[in-house]
Structures are given as C-alpha cells and as structure tokens.
mmCIF file of C-alpha atoms and ligand atoms in Angstrom:
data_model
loop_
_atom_site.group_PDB
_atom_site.id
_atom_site.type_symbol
_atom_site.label_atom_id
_atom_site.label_comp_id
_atom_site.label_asym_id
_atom_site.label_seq_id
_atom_site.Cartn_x
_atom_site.Cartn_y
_atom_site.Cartn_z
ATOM 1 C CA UNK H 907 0.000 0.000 0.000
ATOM 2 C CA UNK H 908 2.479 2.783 1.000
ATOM 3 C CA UNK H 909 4.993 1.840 -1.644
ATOM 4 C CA UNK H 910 2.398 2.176 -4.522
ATOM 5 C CA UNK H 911 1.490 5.699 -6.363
ATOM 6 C CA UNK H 912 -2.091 6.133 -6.654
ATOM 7 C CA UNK H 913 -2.125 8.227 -9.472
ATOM 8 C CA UNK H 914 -0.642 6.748 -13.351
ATOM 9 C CA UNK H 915 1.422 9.276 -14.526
ATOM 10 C CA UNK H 916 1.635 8.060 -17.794
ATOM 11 C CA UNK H 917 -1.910 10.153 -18.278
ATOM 12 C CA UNK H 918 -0.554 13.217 -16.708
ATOM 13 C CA UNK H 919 0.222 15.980 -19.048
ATOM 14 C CA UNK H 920 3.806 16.449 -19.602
ATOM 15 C CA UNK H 921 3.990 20.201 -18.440
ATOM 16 C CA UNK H 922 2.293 18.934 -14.943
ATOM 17 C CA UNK H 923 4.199 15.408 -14.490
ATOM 18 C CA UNK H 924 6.814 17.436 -12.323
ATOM 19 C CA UNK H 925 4.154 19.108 -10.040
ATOM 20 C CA UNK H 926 2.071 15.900 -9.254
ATOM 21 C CA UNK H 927 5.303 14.102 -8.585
ATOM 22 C CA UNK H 928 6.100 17.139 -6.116
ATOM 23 C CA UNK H 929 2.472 16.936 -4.833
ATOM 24 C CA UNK H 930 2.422 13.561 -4.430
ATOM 25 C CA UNK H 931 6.057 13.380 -2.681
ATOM 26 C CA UNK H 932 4.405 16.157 -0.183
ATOM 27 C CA UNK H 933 1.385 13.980 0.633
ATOM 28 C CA UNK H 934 3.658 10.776 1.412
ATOM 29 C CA UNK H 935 5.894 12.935 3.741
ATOM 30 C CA UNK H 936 2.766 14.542 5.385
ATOM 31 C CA UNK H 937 1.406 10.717 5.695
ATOM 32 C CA UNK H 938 4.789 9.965 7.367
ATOM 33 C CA UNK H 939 4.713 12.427 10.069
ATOM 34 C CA UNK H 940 1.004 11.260 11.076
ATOM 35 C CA UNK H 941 2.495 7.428 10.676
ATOM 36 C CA UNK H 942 5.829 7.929 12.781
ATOM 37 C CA UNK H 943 3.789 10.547 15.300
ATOM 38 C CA UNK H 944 0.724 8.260 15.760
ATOM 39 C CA UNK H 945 3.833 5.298 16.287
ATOM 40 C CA UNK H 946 5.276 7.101 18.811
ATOM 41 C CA UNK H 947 2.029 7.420 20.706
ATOM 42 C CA UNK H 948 1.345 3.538 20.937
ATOM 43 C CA UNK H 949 4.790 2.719 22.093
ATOM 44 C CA UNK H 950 5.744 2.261 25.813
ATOM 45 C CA UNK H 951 9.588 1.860 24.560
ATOM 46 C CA UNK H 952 11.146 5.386 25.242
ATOM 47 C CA UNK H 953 13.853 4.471 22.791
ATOM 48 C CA UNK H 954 11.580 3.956 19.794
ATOM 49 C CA UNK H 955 9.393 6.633 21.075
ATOM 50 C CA UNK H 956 12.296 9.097 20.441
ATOM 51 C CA UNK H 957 13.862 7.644 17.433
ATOM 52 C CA UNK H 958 10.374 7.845 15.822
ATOM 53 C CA UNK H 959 9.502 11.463 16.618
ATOM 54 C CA UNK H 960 13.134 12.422 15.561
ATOM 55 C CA UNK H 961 12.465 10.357 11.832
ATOM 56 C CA UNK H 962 8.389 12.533 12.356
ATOM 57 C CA UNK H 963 10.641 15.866 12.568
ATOM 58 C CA UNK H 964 12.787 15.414 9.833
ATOM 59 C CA UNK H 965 9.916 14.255 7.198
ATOM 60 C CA UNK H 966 8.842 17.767 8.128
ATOM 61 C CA UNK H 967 11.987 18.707 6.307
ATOM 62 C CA UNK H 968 11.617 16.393 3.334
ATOM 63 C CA UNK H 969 8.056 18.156 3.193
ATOM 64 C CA UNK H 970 9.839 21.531 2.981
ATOM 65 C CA UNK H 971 12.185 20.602 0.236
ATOM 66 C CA UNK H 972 9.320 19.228 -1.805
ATOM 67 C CA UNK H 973 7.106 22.312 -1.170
ATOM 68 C CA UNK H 974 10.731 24.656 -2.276
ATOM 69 C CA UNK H 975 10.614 22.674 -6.006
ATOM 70 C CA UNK H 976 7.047 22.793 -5.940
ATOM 71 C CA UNK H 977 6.921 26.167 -5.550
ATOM 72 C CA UNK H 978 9.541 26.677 -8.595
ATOM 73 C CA UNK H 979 7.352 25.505 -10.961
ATOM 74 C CA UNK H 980 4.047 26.079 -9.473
ATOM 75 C CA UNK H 981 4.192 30.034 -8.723
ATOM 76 C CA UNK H 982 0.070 29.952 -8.248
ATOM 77 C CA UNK H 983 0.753 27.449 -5.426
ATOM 78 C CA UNK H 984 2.997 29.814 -3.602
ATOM 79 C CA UNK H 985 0.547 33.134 -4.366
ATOM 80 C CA UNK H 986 -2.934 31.333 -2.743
ATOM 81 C CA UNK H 987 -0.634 29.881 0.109
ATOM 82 C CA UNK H 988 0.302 33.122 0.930
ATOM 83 C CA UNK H 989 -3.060 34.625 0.235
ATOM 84 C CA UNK H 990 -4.479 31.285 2.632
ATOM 85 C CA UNK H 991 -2.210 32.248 5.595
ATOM 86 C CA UNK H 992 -3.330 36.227 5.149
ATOM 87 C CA UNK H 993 -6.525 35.271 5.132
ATOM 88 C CA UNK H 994 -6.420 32.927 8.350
ATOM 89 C CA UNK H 995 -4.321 36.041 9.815
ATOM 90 C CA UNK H 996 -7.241 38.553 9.205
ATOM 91 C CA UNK H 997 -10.075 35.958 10.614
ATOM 92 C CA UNK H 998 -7.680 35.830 14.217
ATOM 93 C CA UNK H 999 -7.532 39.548 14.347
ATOM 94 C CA UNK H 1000 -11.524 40.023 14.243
HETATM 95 FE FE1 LIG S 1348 10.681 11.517 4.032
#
C-alpha cells in the first residue's frame, strides 16, 4: 500500500508530471509524520518513542524541500498559500 502511487502518470500531461510528482512526494511525507507521530504514541519503549519522533521531525523537512521545487514551478501554489495564511491572519484579528 504505501509503496504504490495512486495516481498513473503516464496520463498526466507532460507540463504537470513534475508538479504531481512534487504533490504527491508532499502527501507521502505529510502521511509519514502522522504514521511515525501516531507510532510514537502507541509505544511504551522510550527508545523507539524518540527515534520515531526524531524520523516525524525530519519528514517535516523532506516536506519543505518538496514544497521549495514545488513552488519553482508552481508560482500559483505559492501566491494562494500566501493569500491562505493572510486570510487565516485577518479571521484571528476580528
Ligand atoms: Fe521523508
């Protein structure tokens, strides 16, 4: 299940292969940090505990690298992120 891409890229359109590989690579890394946090939870083993949040922590970096050659080729994606996280901004402030 986790080692199998859920989308066939051989029907993507060539100018967007690059982005859904990005988007896709984001998702897994996202699914890694629940997977390794929710881990850490259900183990009593303080060992494995911390091993596993330190491998959570650093998919937060592979998520960050993805997102930095996403946002390369996908300059929308970076203007309605930044236009999301105003918006949130503005809703606290009311
Ligand atoms: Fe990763």
């Amino acid at each position: 299940m986790l080692a199998v891409t859920p989308i066939d890229l051989s029907k993507v359109n060539g100018e967007n292969i690059d982005k859904e590989i990005l988007r896709f690579g984001i998702i897994a890394e996202l699914d890694a940090i629940n997977l390794y946090e929710q881990l850490s939870e259900n183990t009593t083993d303080s060992h494995i505990k911390k091993v596993l949040l330190d491998i959570a922590r650093e998919e937060k970096e592979h998520v960050g690298e993805f997102k930095a050659l996403l946002y390369k080729l996908d300059k929308e994606q970076t203007e309605m992120e930044d236009s999301g996280a105003k918006e949130v901004e503005e809703l606290l402030e009311e």
